[in-house]
PDB file of C-alpha atoms in Angstrom:
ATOM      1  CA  UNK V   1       0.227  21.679 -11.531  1.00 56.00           C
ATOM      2  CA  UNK V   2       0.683  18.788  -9.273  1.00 71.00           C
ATOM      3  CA  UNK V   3      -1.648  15.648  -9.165  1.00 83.00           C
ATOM      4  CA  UNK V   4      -4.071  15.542  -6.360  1.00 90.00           C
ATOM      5  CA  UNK V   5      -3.785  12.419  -4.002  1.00 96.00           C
ATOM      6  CA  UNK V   6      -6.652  10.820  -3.197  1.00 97.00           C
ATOM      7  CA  UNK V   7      -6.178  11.832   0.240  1.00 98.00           C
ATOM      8  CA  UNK V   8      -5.411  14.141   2.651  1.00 98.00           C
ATOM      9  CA  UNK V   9      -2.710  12.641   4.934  1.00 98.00           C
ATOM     10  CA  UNK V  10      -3.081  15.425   7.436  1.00 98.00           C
ATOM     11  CA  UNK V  11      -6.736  13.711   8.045  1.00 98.00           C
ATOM     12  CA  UNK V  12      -5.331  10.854   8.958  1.00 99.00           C
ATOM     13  CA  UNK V  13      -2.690  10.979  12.341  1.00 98.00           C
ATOM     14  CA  UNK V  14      -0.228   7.978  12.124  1.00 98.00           C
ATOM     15  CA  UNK V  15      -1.121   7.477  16.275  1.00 98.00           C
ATOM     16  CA  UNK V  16      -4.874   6.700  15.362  1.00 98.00           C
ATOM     17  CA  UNK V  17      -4.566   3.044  14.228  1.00 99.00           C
ATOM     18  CA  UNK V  18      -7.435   1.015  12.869  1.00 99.00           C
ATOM     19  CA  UNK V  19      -5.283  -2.110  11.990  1.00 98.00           C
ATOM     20  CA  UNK V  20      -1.900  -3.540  13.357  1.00 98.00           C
ATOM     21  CA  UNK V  21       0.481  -5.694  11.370  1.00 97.00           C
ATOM     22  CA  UNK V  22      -0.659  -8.860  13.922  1.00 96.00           C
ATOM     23  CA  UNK V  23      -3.985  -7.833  12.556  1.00 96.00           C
ATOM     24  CA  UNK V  24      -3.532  -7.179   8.757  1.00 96.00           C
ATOM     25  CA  UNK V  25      -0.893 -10.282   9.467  1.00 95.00           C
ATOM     26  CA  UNK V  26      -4.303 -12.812   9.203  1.00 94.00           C
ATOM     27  CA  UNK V  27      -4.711 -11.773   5.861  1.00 94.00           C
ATOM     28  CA  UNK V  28      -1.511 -10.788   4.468  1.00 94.00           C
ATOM     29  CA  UNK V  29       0.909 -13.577   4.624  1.00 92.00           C
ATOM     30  CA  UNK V  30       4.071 -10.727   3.898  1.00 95.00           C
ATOM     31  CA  UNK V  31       6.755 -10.818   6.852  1.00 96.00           C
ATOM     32  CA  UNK V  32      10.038  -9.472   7.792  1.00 96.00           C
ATOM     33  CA  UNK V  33      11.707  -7.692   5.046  1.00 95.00           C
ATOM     34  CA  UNK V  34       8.723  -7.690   2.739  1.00 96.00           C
ATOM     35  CA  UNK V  35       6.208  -6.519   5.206  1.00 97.00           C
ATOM     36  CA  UNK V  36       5.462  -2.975   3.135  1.00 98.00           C
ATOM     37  CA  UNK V  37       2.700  -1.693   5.501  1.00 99.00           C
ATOM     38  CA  UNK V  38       3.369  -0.704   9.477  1.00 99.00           C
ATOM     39  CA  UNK V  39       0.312  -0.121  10.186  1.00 98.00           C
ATOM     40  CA  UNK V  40      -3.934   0.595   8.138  1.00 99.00           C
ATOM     41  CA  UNK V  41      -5.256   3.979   9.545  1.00 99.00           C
ATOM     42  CA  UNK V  42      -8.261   3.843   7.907  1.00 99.00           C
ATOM     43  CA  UNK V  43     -10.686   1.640   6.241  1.00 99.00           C
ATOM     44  CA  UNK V  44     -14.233   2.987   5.018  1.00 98.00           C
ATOM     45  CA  UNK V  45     -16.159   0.303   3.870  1.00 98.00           C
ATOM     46  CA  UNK V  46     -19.191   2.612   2.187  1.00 98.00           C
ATOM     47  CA  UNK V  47     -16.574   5.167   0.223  1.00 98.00           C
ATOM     48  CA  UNK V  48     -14.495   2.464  -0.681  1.00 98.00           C
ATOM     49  CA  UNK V  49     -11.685   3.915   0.831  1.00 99.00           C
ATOM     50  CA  UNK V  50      -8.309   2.008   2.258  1.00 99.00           C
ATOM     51  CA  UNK V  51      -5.618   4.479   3.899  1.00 99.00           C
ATOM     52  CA  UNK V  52      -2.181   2.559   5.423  1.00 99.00           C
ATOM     53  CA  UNK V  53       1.297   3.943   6.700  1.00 99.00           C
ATOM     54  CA  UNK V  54       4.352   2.605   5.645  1.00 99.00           C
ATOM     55  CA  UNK V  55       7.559   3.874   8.245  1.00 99.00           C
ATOM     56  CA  UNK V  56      10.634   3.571   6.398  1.00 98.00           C
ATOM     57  CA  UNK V  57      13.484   3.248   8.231  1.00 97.00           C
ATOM     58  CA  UNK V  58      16.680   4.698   8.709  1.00 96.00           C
ATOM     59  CA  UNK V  59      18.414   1.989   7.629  1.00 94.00           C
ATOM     60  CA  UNK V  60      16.657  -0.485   5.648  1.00 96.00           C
ATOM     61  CA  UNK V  61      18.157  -3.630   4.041  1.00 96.00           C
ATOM     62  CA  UNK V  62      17.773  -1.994   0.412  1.00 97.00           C
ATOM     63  CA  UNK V  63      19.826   0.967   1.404  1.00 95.00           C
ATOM     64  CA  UNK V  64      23.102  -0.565   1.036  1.00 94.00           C
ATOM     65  CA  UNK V  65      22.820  -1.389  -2.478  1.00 95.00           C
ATOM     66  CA  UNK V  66      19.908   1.332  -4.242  1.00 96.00           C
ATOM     67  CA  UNK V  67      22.272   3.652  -4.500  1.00 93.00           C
ATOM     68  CA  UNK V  68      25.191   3.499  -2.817  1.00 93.00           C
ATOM     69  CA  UNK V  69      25.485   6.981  -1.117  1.00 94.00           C
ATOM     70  CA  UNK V  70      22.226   8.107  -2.279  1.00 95.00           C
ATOM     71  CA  UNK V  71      19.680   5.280  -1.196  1.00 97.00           C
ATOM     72  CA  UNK V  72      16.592   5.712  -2.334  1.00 98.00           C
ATOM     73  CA  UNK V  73      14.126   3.846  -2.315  1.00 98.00           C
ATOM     74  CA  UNK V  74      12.648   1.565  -5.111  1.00 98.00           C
ATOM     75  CA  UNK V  75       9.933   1.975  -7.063  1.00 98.00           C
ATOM     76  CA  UNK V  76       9.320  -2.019  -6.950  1.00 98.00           C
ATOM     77  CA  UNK V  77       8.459  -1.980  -3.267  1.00 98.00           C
ATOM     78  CA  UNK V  78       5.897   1.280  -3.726  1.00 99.00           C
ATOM     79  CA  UNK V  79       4.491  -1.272  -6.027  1.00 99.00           C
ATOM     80  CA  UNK V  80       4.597  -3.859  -3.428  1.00 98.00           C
ATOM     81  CA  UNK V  81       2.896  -1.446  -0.690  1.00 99.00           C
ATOM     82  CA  UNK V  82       0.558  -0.837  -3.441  1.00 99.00           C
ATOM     83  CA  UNK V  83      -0.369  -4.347  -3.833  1.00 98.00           C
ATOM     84  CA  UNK V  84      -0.350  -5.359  -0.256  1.00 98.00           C
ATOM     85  CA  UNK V  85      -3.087  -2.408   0.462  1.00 98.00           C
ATOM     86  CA  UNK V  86      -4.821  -3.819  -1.797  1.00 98.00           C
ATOM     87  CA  UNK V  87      -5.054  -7.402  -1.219  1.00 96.00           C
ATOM     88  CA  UNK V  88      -5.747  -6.735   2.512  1.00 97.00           C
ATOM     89  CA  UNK V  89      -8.728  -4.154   1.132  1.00 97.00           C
ATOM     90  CA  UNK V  90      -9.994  -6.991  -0.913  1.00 96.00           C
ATOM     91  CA  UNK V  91      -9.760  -9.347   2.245  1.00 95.00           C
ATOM     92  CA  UNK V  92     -11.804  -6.574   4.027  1.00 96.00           C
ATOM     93  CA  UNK V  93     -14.486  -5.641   1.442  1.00 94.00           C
ATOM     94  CA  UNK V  94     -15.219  -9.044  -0.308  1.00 93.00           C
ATOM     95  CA  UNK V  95     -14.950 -11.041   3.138  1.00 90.00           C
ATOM     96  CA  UNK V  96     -12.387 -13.344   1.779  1.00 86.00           C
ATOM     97  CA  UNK V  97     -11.520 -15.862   4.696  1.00 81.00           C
ATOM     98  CA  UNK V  98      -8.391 -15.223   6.541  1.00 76.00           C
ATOM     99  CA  UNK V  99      -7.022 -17.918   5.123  1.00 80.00           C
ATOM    100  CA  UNK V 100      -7.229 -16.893   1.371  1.00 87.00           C
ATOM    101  CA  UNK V 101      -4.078 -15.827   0.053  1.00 91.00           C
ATOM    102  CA  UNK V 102      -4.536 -13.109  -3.021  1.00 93.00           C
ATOM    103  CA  UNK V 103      -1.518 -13.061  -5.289  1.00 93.00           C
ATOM    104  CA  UNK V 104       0.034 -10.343  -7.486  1.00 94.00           C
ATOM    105  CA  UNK V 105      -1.795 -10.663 -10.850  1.00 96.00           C
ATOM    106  CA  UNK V 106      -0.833  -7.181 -12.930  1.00 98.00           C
ATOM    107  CA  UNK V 107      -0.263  -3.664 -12.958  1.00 98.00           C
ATOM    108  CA  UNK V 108      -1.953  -0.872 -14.925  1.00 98.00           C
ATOM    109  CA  UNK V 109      -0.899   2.411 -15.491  1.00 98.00           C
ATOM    110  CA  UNK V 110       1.581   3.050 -13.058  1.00 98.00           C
ATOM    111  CA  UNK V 111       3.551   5.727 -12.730  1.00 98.00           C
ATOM    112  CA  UNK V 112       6.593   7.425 -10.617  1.00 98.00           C
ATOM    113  CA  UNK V 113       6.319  11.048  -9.897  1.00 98.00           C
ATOM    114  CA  UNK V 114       8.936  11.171  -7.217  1.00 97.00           C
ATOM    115  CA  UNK V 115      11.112   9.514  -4.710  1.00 97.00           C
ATOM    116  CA  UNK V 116      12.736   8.985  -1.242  1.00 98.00           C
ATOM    117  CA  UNK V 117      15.162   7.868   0.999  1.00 97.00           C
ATOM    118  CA  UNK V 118      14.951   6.461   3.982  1.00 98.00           C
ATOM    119  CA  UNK V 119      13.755   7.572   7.430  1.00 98.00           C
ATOM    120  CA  UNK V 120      10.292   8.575   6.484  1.00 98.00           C
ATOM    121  CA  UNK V 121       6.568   8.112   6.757  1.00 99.00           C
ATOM    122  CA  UNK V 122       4.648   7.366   3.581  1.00 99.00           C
ATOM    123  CA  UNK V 123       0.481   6.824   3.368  1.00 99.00           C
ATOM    124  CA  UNK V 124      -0.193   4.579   0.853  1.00 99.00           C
ATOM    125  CA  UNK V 125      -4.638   5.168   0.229  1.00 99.00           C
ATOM    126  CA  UNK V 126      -6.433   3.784  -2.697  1.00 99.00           C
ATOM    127  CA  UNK V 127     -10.126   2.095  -3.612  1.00 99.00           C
ATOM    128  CA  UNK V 128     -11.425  -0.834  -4.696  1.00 98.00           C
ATOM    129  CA  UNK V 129     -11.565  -0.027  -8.878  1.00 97.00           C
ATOM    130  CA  UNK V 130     -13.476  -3.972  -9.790  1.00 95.00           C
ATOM    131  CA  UNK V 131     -13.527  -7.190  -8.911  1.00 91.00           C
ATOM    132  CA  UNK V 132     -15.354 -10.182  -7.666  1.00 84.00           C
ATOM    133  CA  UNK V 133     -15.899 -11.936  -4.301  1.00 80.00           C
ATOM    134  CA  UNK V 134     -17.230 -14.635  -6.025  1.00 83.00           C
ATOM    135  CA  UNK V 135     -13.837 -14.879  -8.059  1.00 85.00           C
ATOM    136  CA  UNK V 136     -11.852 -13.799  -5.580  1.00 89.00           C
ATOM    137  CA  UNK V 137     -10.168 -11.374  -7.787  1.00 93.00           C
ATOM    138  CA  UNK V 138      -9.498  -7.371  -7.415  1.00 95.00           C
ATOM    139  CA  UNK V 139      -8.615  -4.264  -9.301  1.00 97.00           C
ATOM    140  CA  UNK V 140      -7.169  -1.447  -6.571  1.00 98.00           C
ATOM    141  CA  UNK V 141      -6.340   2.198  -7.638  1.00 99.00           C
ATOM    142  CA  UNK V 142      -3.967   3.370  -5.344  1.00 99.00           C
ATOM    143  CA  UNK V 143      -1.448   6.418  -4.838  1.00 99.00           C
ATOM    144  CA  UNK V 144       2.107   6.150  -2.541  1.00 99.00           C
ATOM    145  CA  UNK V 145       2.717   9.683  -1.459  1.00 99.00           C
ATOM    146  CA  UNK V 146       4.477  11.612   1.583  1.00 98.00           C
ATOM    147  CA  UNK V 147       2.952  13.214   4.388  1.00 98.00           C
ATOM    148  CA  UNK V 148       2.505  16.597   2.454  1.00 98.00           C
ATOM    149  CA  UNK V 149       0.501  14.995  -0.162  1.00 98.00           C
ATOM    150  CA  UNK V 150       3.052  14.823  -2.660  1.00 98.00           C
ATOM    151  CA  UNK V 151       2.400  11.616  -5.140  1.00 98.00           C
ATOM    152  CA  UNK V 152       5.395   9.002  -5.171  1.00 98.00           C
ATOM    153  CA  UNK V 153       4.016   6.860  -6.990  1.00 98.00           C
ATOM    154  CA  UNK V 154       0.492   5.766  -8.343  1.00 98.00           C
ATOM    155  CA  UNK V 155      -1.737   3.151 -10.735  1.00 98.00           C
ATOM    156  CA  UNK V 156      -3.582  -0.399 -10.583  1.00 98.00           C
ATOM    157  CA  UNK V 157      -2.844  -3.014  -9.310  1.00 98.00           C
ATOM    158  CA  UNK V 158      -4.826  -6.567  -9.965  1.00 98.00           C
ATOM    159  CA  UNK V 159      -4.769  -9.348  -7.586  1.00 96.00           C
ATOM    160  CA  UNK V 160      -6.161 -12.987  -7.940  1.00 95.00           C
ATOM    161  CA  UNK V 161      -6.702 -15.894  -5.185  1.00 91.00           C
ATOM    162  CA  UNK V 162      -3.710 -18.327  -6.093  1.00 89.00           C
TER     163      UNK V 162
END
């Protein structure tokens, strides 16, 4: 039987925008090539819930070289998308200042249960799982998946104010 996803991407239509990267840009310092989020759909402060959309393009500047003639697309950046959702839900819940920059700390329990190419949508949706404001240090339990549900990839990630 396959894993659930925390989510339900039907519920959330990629045209109904909460956040823009110029936005989520005041908190997230990522740009260009590393910018793993297109745009936050959702953010539910009282159910602890952060839901983003990643497009990837047709041709992306990993496609080239992970794997030649069968690009797909690596499990590092899911990571990355991962983290970034949940530094900018850290941002959002513990009121860091816009100027804070939360670093990659660690990862728990992470796990691939699929993969892609390019030229397609992904939701990336996960929850705030500890942390301090005071500290300015998160845990965020998050999933990767495609737009029927299906689970990419999944676990914890741990971020820290550097």
């Amino acid at each position: 039987m396959a894993k659930k996803g925390i989510i339900d991407p039907s519920d959330y239509p990629l045209d109904q925008v909460f956040m823009g990267p110029d936005e989520f840009g005041k908190y997230n310092p990522q740009r260009h090539e590393f910018l793993q989020l297109t745009n936050v759909l959702h953010y539910d402060p009282d159910n602890n819930l952060l839901v983003a959309h990643r497009k990837v393009e047709a041709e992306e500047w990993w496609c080239r070289g992970h794997i030649p003639g069968r690009p797909l697309l690596p499990g590092a950046l899911m990571v990355e998308m991962l983290a970034q959702a949940g530094s900018l839900h850290s941002h959002l819940l513990f009121k860091f200042s816009k100027g804070s920059f939360i670093g990659f700390a660690g990862l728990d329990s992470v796990r691939f249960r699929g993969s892609t190419g390019p030229g397609v949508d992904l939701m990336i949706a996960g929850r705030i799982t500890g942390g301090s404001g005071g500290r300015k240090a998160f845990r965020w339990g998050g999933q990767v998946m495609r737009m029927d549900g299906s689970i990419l990839c999944e676990g914890e990630v741990f971020g820290i104010s550097v």
